[in-house]
Tab-separated table of C-alpha atoms in Angstrom:
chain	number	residue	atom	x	y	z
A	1	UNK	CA	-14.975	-59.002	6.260
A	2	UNK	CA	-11.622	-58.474	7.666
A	3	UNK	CA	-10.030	-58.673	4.093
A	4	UNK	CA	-12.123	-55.824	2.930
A	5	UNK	CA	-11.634	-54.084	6.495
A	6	UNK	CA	-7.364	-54.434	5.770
A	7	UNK	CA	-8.468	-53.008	2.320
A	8	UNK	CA	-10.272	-50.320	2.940
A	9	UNK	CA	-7.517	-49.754	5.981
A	10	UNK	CA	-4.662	-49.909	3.758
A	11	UNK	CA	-5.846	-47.172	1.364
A	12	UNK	CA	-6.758	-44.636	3.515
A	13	UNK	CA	-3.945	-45.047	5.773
A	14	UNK	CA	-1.918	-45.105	2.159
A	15	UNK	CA	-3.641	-41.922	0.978
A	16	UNK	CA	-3.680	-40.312	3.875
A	17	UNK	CA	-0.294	-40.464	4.401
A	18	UNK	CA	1.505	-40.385	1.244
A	19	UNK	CA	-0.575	-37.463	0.030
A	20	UNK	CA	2.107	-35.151	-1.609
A	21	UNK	CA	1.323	-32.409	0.872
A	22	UNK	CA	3.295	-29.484	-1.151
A	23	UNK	CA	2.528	-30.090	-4.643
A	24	UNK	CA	-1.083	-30.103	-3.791
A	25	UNK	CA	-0.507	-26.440	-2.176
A	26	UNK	CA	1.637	-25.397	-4.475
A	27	UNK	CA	-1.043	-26.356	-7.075
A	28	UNK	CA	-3.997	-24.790	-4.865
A	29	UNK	CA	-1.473	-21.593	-5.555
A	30	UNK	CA	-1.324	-21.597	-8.880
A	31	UNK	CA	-5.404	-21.818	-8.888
A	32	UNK	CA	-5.676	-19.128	-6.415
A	33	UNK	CA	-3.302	-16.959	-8.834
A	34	UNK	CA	-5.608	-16.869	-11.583
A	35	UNK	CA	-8.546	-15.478	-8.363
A	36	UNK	CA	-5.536	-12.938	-8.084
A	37	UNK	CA	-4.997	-14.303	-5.070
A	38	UNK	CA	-1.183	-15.234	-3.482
A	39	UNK	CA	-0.576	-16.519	-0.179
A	40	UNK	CA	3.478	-16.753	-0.038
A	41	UNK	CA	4.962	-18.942	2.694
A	42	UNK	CA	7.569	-21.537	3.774
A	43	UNK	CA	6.236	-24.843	4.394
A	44	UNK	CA	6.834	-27.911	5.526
A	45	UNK	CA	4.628	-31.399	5.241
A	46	UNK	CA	5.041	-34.388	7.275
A	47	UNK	CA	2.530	-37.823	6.903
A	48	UNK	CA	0.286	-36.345	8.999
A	49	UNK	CA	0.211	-32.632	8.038
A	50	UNK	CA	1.204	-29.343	6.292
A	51	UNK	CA	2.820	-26.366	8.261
A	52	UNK	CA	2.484	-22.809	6.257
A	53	UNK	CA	4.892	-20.753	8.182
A	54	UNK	CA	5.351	-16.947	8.316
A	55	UNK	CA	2.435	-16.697	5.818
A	56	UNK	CA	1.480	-13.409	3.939
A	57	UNK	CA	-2.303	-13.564	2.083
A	58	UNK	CA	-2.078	-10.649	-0.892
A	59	UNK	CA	-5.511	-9.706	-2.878
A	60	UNK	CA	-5.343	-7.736	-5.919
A	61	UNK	CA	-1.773	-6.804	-4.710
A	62	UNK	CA	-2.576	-5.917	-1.698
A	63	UNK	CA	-1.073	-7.244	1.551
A	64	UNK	CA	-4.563	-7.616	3.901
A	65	UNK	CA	-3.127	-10.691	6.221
A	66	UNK	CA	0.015	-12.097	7.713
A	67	UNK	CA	-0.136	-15.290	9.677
A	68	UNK	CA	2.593	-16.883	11.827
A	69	UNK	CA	1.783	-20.489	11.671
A	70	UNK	CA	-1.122	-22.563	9.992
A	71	UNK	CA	-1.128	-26.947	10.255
A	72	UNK	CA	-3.335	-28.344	8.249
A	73	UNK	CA	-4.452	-32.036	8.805
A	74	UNK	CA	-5.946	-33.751	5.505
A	75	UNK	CA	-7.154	-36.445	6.900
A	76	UNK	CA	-10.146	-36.816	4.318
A	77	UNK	CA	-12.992	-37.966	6.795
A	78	UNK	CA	-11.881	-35.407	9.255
A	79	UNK	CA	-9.936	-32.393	8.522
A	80	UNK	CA	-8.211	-29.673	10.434
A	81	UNK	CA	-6.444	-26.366	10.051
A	82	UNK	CA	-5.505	-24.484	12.593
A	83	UNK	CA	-4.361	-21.057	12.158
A	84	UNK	CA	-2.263	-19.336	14.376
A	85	UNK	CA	-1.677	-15.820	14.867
A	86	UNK	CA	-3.544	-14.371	11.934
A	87	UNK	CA	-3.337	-10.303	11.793
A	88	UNK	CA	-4.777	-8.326	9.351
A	89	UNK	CA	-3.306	-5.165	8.146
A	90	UNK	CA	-6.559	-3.247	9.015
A	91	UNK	CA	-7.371	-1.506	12.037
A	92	UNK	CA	-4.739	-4.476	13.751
A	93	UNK	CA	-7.426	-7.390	13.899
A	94	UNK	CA	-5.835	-9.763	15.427
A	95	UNK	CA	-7.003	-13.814	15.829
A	96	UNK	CA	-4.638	-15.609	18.235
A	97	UNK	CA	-6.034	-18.872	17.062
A	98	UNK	CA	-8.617	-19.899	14.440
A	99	UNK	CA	-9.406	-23.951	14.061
A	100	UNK	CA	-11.655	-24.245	10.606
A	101	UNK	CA	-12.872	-28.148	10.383
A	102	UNK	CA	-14.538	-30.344	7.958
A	103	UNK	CA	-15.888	-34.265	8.453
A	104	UNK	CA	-17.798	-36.346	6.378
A	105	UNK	CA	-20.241	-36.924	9.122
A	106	UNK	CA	-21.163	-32.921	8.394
A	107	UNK	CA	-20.409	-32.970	4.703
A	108	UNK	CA	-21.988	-29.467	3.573
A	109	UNK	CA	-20.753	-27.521	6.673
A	110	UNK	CA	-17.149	-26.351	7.813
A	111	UNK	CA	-16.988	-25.307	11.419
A	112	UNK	CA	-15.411	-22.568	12.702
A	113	UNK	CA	-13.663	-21.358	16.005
A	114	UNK	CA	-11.288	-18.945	17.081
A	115	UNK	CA	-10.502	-15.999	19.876
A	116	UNK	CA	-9.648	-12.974	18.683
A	117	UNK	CA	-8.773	-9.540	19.969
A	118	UNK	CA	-12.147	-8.267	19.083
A	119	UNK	CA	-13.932	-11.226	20.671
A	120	UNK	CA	-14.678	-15.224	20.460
A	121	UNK	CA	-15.650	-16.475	16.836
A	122	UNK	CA	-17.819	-19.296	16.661
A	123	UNK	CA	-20.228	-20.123	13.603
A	124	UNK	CA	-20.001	-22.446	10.246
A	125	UNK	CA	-19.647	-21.767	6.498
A	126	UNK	CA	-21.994	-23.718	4.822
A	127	UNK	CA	-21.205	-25.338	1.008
A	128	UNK	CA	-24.490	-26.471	0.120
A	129	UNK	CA	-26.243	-22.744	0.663
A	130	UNK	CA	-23.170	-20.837	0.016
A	131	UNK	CA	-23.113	-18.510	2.634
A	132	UNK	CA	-20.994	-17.933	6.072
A	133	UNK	CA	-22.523	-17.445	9.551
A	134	UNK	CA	-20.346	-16.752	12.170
A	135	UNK	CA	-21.022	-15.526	15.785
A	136	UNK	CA	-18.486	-13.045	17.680
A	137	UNK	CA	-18.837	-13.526	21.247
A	138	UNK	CA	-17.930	-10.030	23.404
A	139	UNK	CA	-17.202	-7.987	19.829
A	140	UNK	CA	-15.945	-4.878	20.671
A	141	UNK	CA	-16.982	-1.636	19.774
A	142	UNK	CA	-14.481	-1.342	16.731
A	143	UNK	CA	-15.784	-4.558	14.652
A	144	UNK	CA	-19.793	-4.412	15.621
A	145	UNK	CA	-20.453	-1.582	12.635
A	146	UNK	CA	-19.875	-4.845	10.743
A	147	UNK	CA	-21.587	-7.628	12.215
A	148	UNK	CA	-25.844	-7.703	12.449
A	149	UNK	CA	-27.301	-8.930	15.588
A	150	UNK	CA	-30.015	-11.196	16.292
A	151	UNK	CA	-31.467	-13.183	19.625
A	152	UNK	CA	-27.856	-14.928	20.444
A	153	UNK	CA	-25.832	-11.882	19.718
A	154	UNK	CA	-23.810	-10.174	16.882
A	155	UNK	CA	-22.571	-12.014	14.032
A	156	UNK	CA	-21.394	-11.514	10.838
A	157	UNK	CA	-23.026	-13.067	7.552
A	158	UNK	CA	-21.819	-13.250	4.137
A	159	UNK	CA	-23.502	-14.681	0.373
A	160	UNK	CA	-20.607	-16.073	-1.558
B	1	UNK	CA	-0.549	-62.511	8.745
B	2	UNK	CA	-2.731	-62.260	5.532
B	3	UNK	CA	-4.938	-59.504	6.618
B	4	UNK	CA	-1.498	-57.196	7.486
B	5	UNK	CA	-0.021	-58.842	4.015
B	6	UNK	CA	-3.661	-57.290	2.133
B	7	UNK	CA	-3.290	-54.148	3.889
B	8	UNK	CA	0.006	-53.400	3.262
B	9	UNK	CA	-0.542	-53.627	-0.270
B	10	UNK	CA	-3.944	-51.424	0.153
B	11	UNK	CA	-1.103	-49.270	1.896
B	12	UNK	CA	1.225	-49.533	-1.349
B	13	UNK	CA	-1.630	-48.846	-3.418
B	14	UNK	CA	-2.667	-45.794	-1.489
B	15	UNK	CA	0.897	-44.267	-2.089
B	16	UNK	CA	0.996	-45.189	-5.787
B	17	UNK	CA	-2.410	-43.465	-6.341
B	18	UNK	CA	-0.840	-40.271	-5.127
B	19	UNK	CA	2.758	-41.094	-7.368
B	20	UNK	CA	0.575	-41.231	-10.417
B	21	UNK	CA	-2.057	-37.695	-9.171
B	22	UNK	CA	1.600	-36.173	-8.297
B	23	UNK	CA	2.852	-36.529	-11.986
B	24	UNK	CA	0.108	-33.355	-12.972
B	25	UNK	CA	0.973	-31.191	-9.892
B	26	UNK	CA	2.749	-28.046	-9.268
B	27	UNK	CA	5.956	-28.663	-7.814
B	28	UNK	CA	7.173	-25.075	-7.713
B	29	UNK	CA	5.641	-22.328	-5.211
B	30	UNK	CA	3.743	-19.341	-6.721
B	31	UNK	CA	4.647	-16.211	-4.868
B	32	UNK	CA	3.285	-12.858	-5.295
B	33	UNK	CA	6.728	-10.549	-5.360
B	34	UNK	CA	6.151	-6.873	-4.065
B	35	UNK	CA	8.181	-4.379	-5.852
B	36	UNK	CA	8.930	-2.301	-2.975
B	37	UNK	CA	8.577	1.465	-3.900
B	38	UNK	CA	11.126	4.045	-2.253
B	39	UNK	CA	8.703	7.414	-2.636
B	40	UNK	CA	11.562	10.106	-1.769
B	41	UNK	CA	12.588	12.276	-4.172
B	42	UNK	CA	16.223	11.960	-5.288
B	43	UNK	CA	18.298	14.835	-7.623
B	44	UNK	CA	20.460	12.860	-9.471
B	45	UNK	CA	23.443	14.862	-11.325
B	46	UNK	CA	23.878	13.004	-14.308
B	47	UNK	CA	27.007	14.624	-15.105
B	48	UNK	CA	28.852	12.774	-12.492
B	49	UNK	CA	28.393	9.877	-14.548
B	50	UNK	CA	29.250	11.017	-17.990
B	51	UNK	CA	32.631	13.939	-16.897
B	52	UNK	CA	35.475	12.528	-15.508
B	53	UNK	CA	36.939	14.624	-12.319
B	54	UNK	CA	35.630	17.623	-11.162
B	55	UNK	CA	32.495	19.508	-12.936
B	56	UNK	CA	33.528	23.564	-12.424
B	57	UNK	CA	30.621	25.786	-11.915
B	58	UNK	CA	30.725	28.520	-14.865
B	59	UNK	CA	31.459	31.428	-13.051
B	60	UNK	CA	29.804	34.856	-14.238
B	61	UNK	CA	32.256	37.788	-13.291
B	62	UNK	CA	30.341	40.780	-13.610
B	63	UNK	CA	30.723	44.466	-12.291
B	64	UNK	CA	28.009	46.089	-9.946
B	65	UNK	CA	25.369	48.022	-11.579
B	66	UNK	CA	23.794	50.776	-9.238
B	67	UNK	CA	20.117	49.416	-9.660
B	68	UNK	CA	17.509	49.295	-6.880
B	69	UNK	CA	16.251	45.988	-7.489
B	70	UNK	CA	12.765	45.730	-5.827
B	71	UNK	CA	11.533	42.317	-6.482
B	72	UNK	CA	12.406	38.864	-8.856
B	73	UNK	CA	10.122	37.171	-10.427
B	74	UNK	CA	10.758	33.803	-12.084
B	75	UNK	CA	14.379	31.803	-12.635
B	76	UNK	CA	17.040	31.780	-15.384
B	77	UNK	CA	14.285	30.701	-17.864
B	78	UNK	CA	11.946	33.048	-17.541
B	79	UNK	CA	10.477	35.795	-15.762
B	80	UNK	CA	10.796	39.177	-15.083
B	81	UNK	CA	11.981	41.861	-12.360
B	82	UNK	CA	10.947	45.246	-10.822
B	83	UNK	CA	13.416	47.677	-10.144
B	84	UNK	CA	13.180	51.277	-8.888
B	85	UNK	CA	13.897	54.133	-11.168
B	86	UNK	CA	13.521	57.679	-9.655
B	87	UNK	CA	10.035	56.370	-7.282
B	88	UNK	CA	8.751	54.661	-9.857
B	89	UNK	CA	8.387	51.239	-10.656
B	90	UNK	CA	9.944	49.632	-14.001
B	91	UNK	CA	8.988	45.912	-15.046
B	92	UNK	CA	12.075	44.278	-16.891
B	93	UNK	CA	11.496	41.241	-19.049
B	94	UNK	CA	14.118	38.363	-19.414
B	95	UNK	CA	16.387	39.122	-22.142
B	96	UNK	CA	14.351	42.708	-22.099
B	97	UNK	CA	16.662	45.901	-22.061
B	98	UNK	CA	16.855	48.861	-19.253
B	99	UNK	CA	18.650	51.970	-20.562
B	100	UNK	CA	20.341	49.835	-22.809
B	101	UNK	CA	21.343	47.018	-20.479
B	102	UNK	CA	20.152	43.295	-21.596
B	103	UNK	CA	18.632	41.367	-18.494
B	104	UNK	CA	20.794	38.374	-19.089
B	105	UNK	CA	19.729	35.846	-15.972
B	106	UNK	CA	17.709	36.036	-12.902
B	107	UNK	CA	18.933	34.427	-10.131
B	108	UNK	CA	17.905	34.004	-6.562
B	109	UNK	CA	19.166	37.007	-4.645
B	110	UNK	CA	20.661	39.157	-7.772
B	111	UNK	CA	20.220	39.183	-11.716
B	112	UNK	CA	22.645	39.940	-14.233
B	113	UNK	CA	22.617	42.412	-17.287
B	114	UNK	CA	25.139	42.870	-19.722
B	115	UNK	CA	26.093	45.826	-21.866
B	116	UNK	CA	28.834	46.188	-24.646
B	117	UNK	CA	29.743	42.585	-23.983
B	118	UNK	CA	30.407	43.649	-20.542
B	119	UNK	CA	28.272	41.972	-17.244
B	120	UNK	CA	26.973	43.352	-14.791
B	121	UNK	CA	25.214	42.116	-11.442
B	122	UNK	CA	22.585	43.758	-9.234
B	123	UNK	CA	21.430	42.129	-5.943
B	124	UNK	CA	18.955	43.010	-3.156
B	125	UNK	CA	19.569	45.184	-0.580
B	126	UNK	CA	21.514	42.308	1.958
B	127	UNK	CA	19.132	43.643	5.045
B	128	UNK	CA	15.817	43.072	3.161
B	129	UNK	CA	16.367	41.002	0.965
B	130	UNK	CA	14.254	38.165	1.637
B	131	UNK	CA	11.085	40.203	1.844
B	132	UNK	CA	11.368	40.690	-2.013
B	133	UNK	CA	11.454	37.403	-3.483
B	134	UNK	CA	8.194	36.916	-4.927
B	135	UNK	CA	9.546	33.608	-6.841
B	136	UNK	CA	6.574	31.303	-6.291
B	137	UNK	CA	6.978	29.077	-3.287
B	138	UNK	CA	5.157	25.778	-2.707
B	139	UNK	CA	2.806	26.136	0.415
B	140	UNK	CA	3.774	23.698	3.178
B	141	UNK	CA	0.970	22.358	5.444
B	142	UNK	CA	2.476	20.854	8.637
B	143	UNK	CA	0.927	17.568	9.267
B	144	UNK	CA	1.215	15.877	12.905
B	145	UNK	CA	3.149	12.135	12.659
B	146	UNK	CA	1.115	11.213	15.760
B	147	UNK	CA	-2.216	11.803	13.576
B	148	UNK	CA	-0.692	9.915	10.579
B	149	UNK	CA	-0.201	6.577	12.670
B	150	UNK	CA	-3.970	7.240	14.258
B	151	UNK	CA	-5.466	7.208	11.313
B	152	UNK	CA	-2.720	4.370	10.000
B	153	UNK	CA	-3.979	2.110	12.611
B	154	UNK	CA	-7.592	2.440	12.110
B	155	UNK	CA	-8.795	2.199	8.964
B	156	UNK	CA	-12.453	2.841	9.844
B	157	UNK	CA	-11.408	6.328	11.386
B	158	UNK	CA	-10.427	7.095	7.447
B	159	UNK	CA	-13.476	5.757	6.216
B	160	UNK	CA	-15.566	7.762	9.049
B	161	UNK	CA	-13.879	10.998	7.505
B	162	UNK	CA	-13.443	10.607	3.652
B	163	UNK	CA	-14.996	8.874	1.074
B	164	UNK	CA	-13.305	7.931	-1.938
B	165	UNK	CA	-14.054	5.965	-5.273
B	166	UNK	CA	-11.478	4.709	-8.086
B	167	UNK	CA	-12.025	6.889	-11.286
B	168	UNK	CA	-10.279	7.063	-14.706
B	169	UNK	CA	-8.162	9.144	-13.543
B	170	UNK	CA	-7.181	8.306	-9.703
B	171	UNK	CA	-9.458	8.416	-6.837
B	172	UNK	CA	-12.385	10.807	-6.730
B	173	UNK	CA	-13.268	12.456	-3.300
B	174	UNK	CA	-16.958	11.907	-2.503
B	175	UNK	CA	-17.003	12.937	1.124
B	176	UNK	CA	-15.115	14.982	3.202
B	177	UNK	CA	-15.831	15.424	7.063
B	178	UNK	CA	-16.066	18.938	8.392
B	179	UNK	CA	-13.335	19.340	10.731
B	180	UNK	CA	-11.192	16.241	10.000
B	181	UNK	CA	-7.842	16.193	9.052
B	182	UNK	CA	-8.609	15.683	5.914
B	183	UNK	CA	-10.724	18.787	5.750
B	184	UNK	CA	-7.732	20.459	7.241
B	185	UNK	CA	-5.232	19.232	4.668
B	186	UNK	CA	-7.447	20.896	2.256
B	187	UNK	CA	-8.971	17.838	0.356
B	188	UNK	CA	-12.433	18.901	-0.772
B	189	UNK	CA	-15.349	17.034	-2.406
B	190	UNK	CA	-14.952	16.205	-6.074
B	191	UNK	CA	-11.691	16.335	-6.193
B	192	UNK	CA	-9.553	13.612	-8.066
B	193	UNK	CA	-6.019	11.999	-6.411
B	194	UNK	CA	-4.052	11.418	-8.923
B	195	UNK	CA	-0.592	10.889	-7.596
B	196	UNK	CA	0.744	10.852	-4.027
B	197	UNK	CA	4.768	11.722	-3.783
B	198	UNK	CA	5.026	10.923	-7.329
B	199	UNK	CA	3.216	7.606	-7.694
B	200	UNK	CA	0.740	7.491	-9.965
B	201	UNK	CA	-2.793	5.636	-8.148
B	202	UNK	CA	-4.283	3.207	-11.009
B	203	UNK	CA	-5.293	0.545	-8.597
B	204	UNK	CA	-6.331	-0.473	-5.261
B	205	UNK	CA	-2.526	-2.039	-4.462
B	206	UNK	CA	-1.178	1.865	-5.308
B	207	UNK	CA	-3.609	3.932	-2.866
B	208	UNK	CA	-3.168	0.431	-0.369
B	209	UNK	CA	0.884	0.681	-0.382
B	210	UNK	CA	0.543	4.807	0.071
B	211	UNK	CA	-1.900	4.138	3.074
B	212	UNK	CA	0.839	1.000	4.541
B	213	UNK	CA	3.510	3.376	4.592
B	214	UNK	CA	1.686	6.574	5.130
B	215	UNK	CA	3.617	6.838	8.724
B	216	UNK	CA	7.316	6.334	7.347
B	217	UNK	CA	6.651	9.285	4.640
B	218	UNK	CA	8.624	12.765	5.644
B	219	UNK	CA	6.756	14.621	3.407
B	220	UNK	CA	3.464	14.527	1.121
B	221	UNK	CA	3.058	15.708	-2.436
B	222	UNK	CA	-0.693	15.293	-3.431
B	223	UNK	CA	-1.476	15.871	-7.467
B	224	UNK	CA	-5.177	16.245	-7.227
B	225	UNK	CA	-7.641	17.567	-10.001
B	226	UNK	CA	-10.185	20.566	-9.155
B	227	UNK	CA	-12.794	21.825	-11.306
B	228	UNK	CA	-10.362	20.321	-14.520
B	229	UNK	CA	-6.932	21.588	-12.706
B	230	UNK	CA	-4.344	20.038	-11.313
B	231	UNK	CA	-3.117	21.113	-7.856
B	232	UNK	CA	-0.634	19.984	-6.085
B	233	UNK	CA	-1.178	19.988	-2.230
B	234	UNK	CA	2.222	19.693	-0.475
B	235	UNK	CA	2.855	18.669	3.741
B	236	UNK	CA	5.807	18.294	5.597
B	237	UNK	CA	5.114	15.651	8.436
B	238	UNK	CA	6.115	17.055	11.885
């Protein structure tokens, strides 16, 4: 039992941390590129994560998102990124912090949280019924033409 | 000692999984490069580059022709001009004679006819001049820079007073809010955008970069199509 403990020990500990970090986001970029998608920024992995720095998200050519810093954390049963500072070039929506994360124990659902300058986001995206939920907490004015509102407040709701 | 010995080599494994998976990935970045567009207008004198030393302005030295020149239409390609002859009005085609004299250019202030070989210049009155120019001049619409960066920073303020959809051609004007600036610039339902200070607006990323930089522009020159005509809309940002 230990034996297979060690085992099973040794390769996620292995694949955890000697996951090439970088080529895999370089290769997510190339993917994203044929979405006509680009998200240009430095990084820099370590064995524990991936730091996007100075980031710069451009759809169909069109600039719609800067963000300062963003760690990501694949650790496979749990995983973490945290984005920092994310503004988007409309109408200066700003999030100071936005934490998206995914475990096994929740396999079909990534949670979501984050404050922003137009209120607290809180809410999931969910795989298995493709679609995103995801409550804003004291929205101002400027975003609520956007959200829909139901018994525990405003929210915003998306079919992909 | 043989449990750490079985999962360092679980460890070793781990690591050589990801050697073989790396083989197939990207190791280069894929950026998106932005050709940065520089929308001011720029006269460039091409014959700096092709004439050595200095280019000499052709000089026309012509005599003074007792004309009452009343008004100038058009430039040194075409046109015409109206000049006084006992109360009445003539009309004088470029390259059209008057008693003999061949208009030979029209200029800004002045035009020049020419006779036996001989030139000869008539200008405005100095004191009035101005008032007779009737060369076509492009309407300026004074635009506040305070409103620009409004409207800049709130997107849904835009979308509040104008509607617009891509087309063929640029982007077609479906709504236009009574009152708003936009109303005021002169923009009017149906119209087409077709180019903004020169640019032409085939995708989103054109009218997008126009509406980044909106607030750093000096000056506007809208191309828009009404009722199958191009117009060109032109402000000067205060």
């Amino acid at each position: 039992m230990s034996r297979l403990a060690s085992i099973l020990l040794g390769l996620y500990l292995g694949i955890t941390f000697f996951m090439p970090k970088e080529p895999l986001f370089y290769t997510a970029q190339k993917y994203l590129k044929s979405k006509n998608i680009y998200l240009n920024s430095k990084t820099e992995s370590s064995f524990i994560k991936l730091t996007l720095k100075d980031a710069v998200l451009f759809v169909d050519g069109m600039d719609v998102a800067t963000l300062k810093e963003c760690d990501i954390y694949p650790f496979l049963l749990y995983n973490k990124v945290e984005i920092k500072n994310l503004l988007f070039s409309i109408d200066n929506l700003k999030v100071k912090n936005l934490i998206l994360t995914y475990s096994i124990v929740r396999p079909t659902l990534l949670d979501i949280k984050g404050s922003a300058n137009f209120g607290t986001i809180e809410g999931s995206l969910d795989l298995k019924e493709r679609f995103i939920k995801v409550y804003v907490k004291k929205a101002s004015n400027r975003v609520k033409r956007f959200l829909r509102k139901d018994k525990e407040g405003y929210y915003y709701y998306e079919k992909f | 000692m043989k449990s750490f010995k079985t999962f360092l080599v679980s460890l070793l494994i781990g690591a050589l999984l990801w050697g073989v998976v790396n083989l197939f990935l990207s190791h280069t970045p894929t950026l998106y490069s932005k050709v940065k567009r520089d929308y001011n207008f720029y006269i460039i004198k091409l014959e700096r580059l092709f004439f050595e030393g200095k280019v000499v302005k052709k000089r026309v030295v012509a005599e003074k022709l007792n004309i009452k020149l009343k008004a100038i239409y058009g430039d040194s390609k075409s046109g015409f001009i109206i000049i006084e002859d006992k109360g009445k009005s003539v009309f004088v085609d470029l390259n059209g004679l008057y008693k003999g004299y061949k208009l030979m250019d029209i200029r800004r202030e002045s035009v020049i006819f020419e006779k036996n070989s001989k030139r000869y210049i008539v200008e405005f009155d100095k004191i009035n001049s101005d008032k007779y120019i009737i060369k076509e001049k492009r309407e300026k619409i004074a635009v506040k820079r305070d409103t620009f960066k409004e409207y800049k920073n709130n997107l849904s303020k835009v979308w509040q007073n104008i509607h617009i959809q891509k087309s063929k051609e640029g982007y077609k004007i479906l709504f236009v809010r009574l009152g708003s600036i936009f109303d005021k610039i002169g923009l009017k339902r149906g119209d087409v955008i077709l180019r903004v200070n020169n640019r032409d607006l085939l995708n989103d990323a054109d009218a997008w970069d126009i509406y980044k930089n909106a607030d750093s522009f000096r000056e506007f020159e809208i191309v828009i199509k009404r009722n199958n005509k191009e117009k060109v809309l032109y402000y000067e940002i205060d």
